[in-house]
XYZ file of C-alpha atoms in Angstrom:
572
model
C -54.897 113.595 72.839
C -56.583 110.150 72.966
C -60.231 110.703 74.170
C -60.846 108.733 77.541
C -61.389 106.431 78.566
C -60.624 104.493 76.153
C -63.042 101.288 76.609
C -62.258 98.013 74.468
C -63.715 94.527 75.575
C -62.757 91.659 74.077
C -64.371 88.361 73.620
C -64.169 85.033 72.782
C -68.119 83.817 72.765
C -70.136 81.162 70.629
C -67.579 78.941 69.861
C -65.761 77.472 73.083
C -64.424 78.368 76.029
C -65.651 81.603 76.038
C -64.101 84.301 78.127
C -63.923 88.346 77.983
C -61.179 91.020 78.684
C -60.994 94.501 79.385
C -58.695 97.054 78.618
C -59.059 100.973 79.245
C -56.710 103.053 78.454
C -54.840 100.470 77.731
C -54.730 99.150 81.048
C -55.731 95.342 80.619
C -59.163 95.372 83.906
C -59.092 92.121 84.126
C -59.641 88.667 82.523
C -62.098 85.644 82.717
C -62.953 82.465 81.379
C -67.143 82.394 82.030
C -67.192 78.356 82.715
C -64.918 79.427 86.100
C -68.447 81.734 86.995
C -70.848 79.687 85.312
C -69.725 76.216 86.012
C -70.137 75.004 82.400
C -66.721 73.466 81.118
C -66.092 75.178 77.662
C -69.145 77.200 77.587
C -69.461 78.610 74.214
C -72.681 80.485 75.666
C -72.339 84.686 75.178
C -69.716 85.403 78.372
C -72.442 87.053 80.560
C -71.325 86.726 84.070
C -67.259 87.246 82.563
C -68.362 90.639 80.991
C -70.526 91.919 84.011
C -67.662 91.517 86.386
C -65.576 93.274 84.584
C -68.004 95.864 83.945
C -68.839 96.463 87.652
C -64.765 96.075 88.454
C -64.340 98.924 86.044
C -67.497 100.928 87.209
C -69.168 100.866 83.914
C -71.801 100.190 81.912
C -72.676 98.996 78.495
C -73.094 101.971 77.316
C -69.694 102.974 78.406
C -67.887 100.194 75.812
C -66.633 101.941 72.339
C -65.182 98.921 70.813
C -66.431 95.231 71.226
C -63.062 93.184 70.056
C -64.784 89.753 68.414
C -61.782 87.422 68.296
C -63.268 85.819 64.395
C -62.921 87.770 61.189
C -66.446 86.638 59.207
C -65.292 87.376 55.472
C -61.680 85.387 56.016
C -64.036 82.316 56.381
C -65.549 82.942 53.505
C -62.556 82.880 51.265
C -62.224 78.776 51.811
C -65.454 78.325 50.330
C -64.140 78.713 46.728
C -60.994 77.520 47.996
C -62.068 74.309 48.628
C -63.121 73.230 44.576
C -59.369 72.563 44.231
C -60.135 69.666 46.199
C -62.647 68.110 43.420
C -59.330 67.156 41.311
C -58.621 64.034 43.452
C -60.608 61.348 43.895
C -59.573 60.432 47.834
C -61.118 64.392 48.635
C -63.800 64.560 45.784
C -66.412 63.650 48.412
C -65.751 66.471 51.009
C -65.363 69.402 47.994
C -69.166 70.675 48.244
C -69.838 70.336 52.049
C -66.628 71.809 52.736
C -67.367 74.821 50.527
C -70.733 75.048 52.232
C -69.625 74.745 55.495
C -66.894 77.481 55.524
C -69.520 79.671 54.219
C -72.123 78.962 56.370
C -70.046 79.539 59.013
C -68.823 82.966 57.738
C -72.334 84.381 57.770
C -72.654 82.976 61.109
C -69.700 84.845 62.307
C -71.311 87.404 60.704
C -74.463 87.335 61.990
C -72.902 86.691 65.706
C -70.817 90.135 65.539
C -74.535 91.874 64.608
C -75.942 90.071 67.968
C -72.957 91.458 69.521
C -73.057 94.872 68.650
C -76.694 95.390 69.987
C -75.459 94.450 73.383
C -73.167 97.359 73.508
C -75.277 100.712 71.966
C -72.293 102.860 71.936
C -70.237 100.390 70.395
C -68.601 99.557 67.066
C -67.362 95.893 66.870
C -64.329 95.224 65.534
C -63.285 91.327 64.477
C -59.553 90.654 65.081
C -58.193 87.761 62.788
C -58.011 85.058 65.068
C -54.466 83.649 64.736
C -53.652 87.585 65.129
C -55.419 87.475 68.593
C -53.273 84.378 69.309
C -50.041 86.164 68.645
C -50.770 89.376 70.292
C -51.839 87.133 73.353
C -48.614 85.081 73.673
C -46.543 88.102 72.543
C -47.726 90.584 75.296
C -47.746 88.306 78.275
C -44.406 87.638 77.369
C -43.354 91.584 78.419
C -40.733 90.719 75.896
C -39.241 93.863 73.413
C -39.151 91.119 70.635
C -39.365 87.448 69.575
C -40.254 84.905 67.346
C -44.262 83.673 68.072
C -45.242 80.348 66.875
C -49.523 79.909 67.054
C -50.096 76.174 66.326
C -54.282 75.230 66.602
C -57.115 73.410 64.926
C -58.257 76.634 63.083
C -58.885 80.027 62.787
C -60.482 81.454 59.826
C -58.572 79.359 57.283
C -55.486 79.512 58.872
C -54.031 76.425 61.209
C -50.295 77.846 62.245
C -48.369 80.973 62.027
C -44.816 82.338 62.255
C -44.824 85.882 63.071
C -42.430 88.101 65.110
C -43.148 90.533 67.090
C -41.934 93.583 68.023
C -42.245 96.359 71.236
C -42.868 95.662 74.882
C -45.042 98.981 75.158
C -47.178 98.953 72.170
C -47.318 95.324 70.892
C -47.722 94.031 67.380
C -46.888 90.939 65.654
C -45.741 90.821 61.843
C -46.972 87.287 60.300
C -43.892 86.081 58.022
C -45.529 82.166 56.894
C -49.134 80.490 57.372
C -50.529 77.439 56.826
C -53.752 76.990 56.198
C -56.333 74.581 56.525
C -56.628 71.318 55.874
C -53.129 71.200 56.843
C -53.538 71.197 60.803
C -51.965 69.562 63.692
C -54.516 70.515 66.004
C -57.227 68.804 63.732
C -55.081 65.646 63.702
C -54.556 65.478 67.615
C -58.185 66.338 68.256
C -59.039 63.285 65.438
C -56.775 60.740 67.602
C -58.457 61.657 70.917
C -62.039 61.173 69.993
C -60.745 57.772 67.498
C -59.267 56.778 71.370
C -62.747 57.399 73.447
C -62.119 60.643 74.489
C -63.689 64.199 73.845
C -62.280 66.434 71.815
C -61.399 69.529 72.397
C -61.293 68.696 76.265
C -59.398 65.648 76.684
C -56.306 65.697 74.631
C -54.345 65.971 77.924
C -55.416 62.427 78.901
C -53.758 61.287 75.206
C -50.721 63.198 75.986
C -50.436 61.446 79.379
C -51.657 57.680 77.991
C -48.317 58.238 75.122
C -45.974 57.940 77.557
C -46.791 54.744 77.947
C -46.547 53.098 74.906
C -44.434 51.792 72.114
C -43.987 54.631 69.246
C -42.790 52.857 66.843
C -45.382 50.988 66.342
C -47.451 53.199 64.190
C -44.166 55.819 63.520
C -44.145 55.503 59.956
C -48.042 55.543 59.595
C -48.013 59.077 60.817
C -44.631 60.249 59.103
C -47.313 59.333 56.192
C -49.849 60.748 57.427
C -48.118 64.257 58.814
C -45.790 65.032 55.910
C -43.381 67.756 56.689
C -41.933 70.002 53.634
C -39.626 72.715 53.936
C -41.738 75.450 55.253
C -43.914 73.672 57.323
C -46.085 70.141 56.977
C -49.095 68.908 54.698
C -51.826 66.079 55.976
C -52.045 62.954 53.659
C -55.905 62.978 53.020
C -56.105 59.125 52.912
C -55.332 58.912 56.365
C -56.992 62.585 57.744
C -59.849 63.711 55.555
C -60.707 67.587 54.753
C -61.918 69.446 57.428
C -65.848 69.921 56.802
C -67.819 72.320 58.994
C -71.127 70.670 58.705
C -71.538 67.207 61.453
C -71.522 63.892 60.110
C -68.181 63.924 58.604
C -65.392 61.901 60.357
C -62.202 62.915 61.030
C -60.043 59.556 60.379
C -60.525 57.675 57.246
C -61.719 53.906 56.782
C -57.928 53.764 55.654
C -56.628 55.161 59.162
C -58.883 52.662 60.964
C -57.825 49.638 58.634
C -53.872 50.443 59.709
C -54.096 51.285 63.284
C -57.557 49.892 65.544
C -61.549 50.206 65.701
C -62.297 53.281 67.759
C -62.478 52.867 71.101
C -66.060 53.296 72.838
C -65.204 55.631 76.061
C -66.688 52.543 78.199
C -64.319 50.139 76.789
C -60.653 48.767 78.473
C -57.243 50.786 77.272
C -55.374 47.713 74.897
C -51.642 48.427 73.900
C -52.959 49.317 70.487
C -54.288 52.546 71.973
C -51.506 53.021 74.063
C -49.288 52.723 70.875
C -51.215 55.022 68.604
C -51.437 57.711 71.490
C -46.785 57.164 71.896
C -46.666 57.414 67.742
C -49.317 60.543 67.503
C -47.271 62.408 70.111
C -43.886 61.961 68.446
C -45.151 62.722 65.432
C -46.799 66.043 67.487
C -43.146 66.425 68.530
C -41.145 66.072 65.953
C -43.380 69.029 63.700
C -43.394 71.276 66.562
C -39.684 70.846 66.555
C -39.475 71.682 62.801
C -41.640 74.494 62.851
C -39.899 76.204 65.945
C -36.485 75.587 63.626
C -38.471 77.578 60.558
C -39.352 80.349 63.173
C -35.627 80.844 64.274
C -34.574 80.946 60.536
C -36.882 83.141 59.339
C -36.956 85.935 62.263
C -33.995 85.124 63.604
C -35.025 86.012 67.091
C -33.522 83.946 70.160
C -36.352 84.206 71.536
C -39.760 82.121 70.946
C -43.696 82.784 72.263
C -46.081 79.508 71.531
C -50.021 79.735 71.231
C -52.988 78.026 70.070
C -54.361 75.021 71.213
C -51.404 73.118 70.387
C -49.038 75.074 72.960
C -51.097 73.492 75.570
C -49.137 70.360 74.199
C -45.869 70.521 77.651
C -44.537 67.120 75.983
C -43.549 69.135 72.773
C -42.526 72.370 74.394
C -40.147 70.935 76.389
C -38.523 69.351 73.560
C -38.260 72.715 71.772
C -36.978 73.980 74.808
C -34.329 70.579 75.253
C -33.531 71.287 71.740
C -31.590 74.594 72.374
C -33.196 76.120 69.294
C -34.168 79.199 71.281
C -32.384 80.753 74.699
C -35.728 80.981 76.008
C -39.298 79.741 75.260
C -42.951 81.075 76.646
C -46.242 80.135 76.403
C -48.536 82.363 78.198
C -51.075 80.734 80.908
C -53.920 81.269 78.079
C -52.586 80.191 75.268
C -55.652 78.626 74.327
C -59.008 80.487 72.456
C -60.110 81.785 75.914
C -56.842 84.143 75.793
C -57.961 85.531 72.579
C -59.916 87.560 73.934
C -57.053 89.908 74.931
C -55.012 89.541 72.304
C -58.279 90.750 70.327
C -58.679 93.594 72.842
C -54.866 94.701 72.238
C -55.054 94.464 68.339
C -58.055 97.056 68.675
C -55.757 99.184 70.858
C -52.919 99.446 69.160
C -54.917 99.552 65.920
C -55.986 102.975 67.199
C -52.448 104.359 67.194
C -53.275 105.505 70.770
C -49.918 106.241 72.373
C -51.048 104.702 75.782
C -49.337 101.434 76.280
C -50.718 98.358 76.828
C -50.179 97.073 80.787
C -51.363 94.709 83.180
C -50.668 92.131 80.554
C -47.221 91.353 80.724
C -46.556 88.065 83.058
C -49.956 88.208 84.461
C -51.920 85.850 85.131
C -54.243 86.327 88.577
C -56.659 88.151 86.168
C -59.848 87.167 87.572
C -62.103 87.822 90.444
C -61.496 87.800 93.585
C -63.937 86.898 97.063
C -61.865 88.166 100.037
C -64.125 90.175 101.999
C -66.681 87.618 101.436
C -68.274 86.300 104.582
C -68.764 82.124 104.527
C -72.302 80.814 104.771
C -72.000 77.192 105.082
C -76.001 76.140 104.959
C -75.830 74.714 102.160
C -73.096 72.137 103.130
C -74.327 71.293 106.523
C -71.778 68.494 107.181
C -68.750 71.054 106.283
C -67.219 72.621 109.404
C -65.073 75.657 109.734
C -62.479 77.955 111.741
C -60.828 80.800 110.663
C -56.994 80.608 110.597
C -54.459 83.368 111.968
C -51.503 84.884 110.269
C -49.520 81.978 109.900
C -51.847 80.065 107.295
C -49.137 79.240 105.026
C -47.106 77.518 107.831
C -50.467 75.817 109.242
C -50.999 74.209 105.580
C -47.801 73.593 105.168
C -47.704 71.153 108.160
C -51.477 69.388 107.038
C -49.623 68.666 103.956
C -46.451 67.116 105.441
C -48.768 65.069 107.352
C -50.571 63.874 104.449
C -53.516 65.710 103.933
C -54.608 66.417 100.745
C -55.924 70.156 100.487
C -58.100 72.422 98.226
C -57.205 75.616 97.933
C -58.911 78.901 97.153
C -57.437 82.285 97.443
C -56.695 85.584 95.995
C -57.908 86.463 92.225
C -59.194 83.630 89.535
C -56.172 82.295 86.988
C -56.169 82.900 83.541
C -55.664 79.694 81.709
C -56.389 75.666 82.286
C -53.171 75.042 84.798
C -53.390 75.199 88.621
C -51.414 78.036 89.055
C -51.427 78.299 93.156
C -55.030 80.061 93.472
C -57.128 77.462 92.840
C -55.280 74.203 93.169
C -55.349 70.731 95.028
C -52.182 70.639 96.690
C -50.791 67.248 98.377
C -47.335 66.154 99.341
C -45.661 64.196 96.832
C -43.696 62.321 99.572
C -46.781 60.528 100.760
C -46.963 56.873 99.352
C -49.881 55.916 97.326
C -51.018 59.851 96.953
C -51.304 59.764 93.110
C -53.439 56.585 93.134
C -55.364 58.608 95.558
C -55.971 61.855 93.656
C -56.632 60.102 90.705
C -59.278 57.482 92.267
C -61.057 59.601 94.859
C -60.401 63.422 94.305
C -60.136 63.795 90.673
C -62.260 60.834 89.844
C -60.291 60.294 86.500
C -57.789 57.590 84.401
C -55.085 55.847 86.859
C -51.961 56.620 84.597
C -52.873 60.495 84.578
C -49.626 62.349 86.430
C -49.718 64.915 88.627
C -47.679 68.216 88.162
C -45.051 69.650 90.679
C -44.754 72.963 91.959
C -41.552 74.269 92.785
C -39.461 76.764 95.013
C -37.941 78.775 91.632
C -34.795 78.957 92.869
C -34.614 75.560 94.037
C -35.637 73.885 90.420
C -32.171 72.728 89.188
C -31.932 70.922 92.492
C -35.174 68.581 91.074
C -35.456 69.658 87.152
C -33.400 70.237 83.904
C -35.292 72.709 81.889
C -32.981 75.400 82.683
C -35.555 78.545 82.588
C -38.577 79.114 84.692
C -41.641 77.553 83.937
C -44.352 79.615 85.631
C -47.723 78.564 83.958
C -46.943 75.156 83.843
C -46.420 74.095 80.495
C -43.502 72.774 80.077
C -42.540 68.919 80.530
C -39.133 68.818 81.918
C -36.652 66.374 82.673
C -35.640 65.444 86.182
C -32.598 65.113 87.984
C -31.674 62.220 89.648
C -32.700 63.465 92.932
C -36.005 64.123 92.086
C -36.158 60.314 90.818
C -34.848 59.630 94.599
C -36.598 61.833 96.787
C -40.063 62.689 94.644
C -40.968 59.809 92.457
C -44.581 60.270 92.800
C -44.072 63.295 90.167
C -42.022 62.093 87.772
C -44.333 60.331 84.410
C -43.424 57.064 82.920
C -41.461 59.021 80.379
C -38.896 60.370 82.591
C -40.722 64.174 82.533
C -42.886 66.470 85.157
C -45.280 68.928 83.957
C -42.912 72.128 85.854
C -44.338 75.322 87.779
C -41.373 77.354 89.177
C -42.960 79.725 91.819
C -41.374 82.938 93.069
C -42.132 85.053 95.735
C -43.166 87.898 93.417
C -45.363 85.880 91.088
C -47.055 84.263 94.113
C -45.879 85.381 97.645
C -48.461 82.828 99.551
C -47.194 79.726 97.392
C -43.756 80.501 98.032
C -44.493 80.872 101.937
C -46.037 77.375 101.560
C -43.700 75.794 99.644
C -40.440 77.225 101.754
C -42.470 76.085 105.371
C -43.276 72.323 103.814
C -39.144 72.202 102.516
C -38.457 73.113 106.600
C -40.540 70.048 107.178
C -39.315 68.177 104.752
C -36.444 69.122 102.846
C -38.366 69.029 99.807
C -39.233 72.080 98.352
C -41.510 70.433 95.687
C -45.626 70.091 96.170
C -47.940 68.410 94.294
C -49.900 70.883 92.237
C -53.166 70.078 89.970
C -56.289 71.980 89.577
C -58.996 72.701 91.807
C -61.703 70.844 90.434
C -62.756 66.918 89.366
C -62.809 65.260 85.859
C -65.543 67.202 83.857
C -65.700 70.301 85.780
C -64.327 73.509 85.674
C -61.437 75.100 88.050
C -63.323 76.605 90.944
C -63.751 80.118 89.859
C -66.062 81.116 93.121
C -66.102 79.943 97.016
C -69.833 77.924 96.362
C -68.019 75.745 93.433
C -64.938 75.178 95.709
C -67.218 74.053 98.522
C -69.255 71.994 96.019
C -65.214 70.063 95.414
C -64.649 69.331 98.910
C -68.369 68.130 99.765
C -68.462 65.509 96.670
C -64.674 64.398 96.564
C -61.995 62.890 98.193
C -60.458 66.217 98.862
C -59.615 66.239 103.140
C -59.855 69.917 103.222
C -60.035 73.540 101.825
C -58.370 76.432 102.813
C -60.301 79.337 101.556
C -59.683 82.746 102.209
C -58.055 82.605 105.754
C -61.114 79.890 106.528
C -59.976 76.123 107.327
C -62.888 74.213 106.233
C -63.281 69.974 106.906
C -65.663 67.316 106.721
């Protein structure tokens, strides 16, 4: 008899984008990234606010957690350290050997030390680190609800390790099985991340805005630097150290080479005007993204010869390359789950712990879930501290009533139900506008979102209206898949279709989210357009709105004409 409850939190804290989960009994609480409660984009601060929701959703305490599921294994670190004296044999990585031994090692007693710090939060609690590419799989592999399928986890790093092939295996009581790895310095995410910052842009935040700028320009003008510099051997790829250096965990130490700079362009200073070179580096980095995704995704089919595929890690955030695995036909159908990212590690750690225990509860509440987070219904609306903000409250028919704004051309915040796991607007916290209206995307971009011109905007569609506007042929849900477009949606909805031919796709049912699909069916009435513009509530730099004051805070300093938030139609 398993002893209840059974009370495992998982975490992902101190790195980025830290976030906790919750499972008892197996049951999965809830879900949270902290920046959408603490308002700091990619926090890597200790997830306090995440961890006392959950807590008080649960009625529990501290005292009531047994297992603390740390989403890092400290000693897996570690192993690099001597690792990394193979490197001392060639003269182009002979430089990097020592720092790169000392700074896997100083970050495995780090880890170490962090798991310590961790365990004196919780008294009753053992703390248990979950290999993090493990946490990645479990994560991708649960939400999917599927009985079995290939899982693909392509990131920066984890440990040592920068991409996986596993499969995995039972609905009910997940596990994944990893078949290949490849370790570091052979990463993808490393090499993406590298490009961004060389390009002006943060790393780790803004690899979205490299995606978009690709489209754009010419790829083969730098196509055969990267087939150089990403070589790809029969199990996988290797990184040409001339062009991308060894990973070292210490600051200081660039990630492009003098060589990489010599062949492509100076980097770009964030202040400075977007030349064709950048565009061109941006197209060749993102084929090059593509084409490896592509050839991994083949290696997972042939060696777990599933027809099925899950994607995580950083790199599944990447829609441009999992639409081409989906285009390719490799699999009959592909999912990445709406946190594929480290934030979702946290319940993948959570559900490693669980199943670890050979407790014959199974895991639920994870399976395609994704309104994981709090919730502020019964909340009453002070608006004080936004004194030129004015309000009513709206009747039944709210989804009709926004529906109409929006064929009339407002563009609308909106804030309802619980917070989304993930970094896609998934119809709870989103800024939605009619894609019908001429000029709206220069307008989003220039006075609600404050961010680059040539950044698209996503569509969100009636599901069983897609094929009438897309070709992905499956249901795209969280939003991260680029698909083609037919050529009505060229016709009739321009304003969502990118300069390569693709829109980032949400399909929307009524069970997944009953409000959206009221909205979406009364603007098609209006309209005969079933299709909305769909991006996140929030501006460049900040979080999604995880509570009412930040989503107030979005329509007071931005272009935004209005929120709808909880029943409440609030203006300017």
């Amino acid at each position: 008899m398993d002893r209840a409850p059974s009370v495992i939190l998982g975490l992902c804290s101190f790195t980025h984008d830290s976030s906790a989960a919750l499972l008892v009994d197996g049951e999965l609480v809830g879900f949270v990234e902290e920046e959408r409660l603490s308002q700091h984009k990619h926090t890597k601060d200790y997830p306090r606010h995440a961890v006392e929701w959950l807590l008080g959703e649960a009625r529990l305490t501290a005292t009531d957690v047994d297992v603390v599921a740390y989403n890092f294994q400290p000693a897996h670190y570690l192993v690099e350290s001597p690792a990394a004296l193979r490197m001392a044999l060639s003269s182009t990585t002979r430089g990097r050997t020592l720092p790169r031994a000392q700074g896997f090692a100083k970050v495995a007693l780090r880890t170490h030390l962090r798991t310590r710090a961790l365990g004196r939060r919780f008294p009753s609690a053992r703390v248990s680190p979950v290999l993090h590419h493990r946490a990645h799989q479990l994560t991708a592999f649960a939400a999917s609800g599927w009985n079995e399928s290939a899982v693909l986890v392509v990131d920066s790093l984890g440990e040592r390790q920068t991409t996986t092939i596993a499969l995995g295996q039972d609905a009910l009581h997940p596990s994944t099985h990893t078949l290949e790895a490849i370790n570091d310095p052979a990463s993808l995410g490393y090499v993406y991340g590298a490009v961004t910052e060389h390009l002006g842009w943060r790393r780790g935040d803004e690899e979205g805005t490299v995606m978009a700028l690709a489209a754009l320009g010419d790829r083969e003008r730098f196509r055969h630097l990267f087939a150089r510099a990403v070589h790809t051997t029969p199990t996988g790829f290797s990184l040409d150290p001339a062009y991308f250096p060894p990973r070292v965990l210490i600051s200081g130490y660039p990630r492009t080479s003098r060589r990489f700079i010599a062949e492509t362009c100076p980097e770009r200073h964030p202040s400075e005007p977007i030349q064709d070179v950048h565009r061109d580096l941006a197209a060749a980095l993102q084929e090059r993204t593509d084409q490896v995704m592509l050839h991994l995704a083949r290696r997972a089919r042939t060696i777990t010869r599933s027809r099925r595929l899950c994607v995580g890690g950083g790199v599944a955030t990447n829609c441009v390359s999992i639409g081409r695995i989906i285009e390719a036909g490799i699999f009959d159908e592909v999912f990445v789950p709406p946190a594929p990212g480290d934030a979702g590690t946290a319940i993948g750690a959570a559900i490693a712990v669980h199943t670890g225990s050979r407790s014959r509860r199974p895991v639920s509440g994870v399976a395609r879930a994704c309104y994981l987070g709090p919730s502020y219904e019964l909340q009453a609306l002070d608006l004080t501290p936004w004194p030129g903000l004015q309000q009513k409250t709206l009747g039944v028919e709210s989804a009709e009533f926004l529906a109409d704004q929006l064929a009339q051309g407002m563009i609308v915040g909106l804030f309802q139900g619980r917070v989304e796991a993930g970094p896609r607007a998934l119809g709870n916290r989103s800024i939605l506008a009619s894609p019908l209206e001429p000029g709206v995307v220069e307008r989003l971009n220039a006075t609600v979102k404050f961010r680059e011109p040539f950044r698209p905007f996503a569509p969100i569609v009636l599901a069983e209206r897609a094929a009438e506007f897309f070709t992905l042929g499956q249901e795209a849900p969280y939003m991260s898949m680029a698909s083609g477009v037919t050529d009505e949606a060229r016709e009739r909805v321009p304003a969502i279709v990118h300069a390569n031919g693709t829109s980032r796709l949400q399909t929307v049912t009524r069970s997944q989210n009953a409000f959206m699909h009221d909205v979406l069916s009364a603007f098609a009435r209006r309209t005969g357009v079933p299709v909305l513009i769909n991006t996140s509530l929030n501006v460049k730099g900040k979080p999604i709105c995880g509570t009412p004051e930040m989503a107030l805070d979005c329509l007071a300093n931005s272009g935004l004409d209005a929120l709808l938030l909880e029943g409440w139609w609030i203006t300017k």
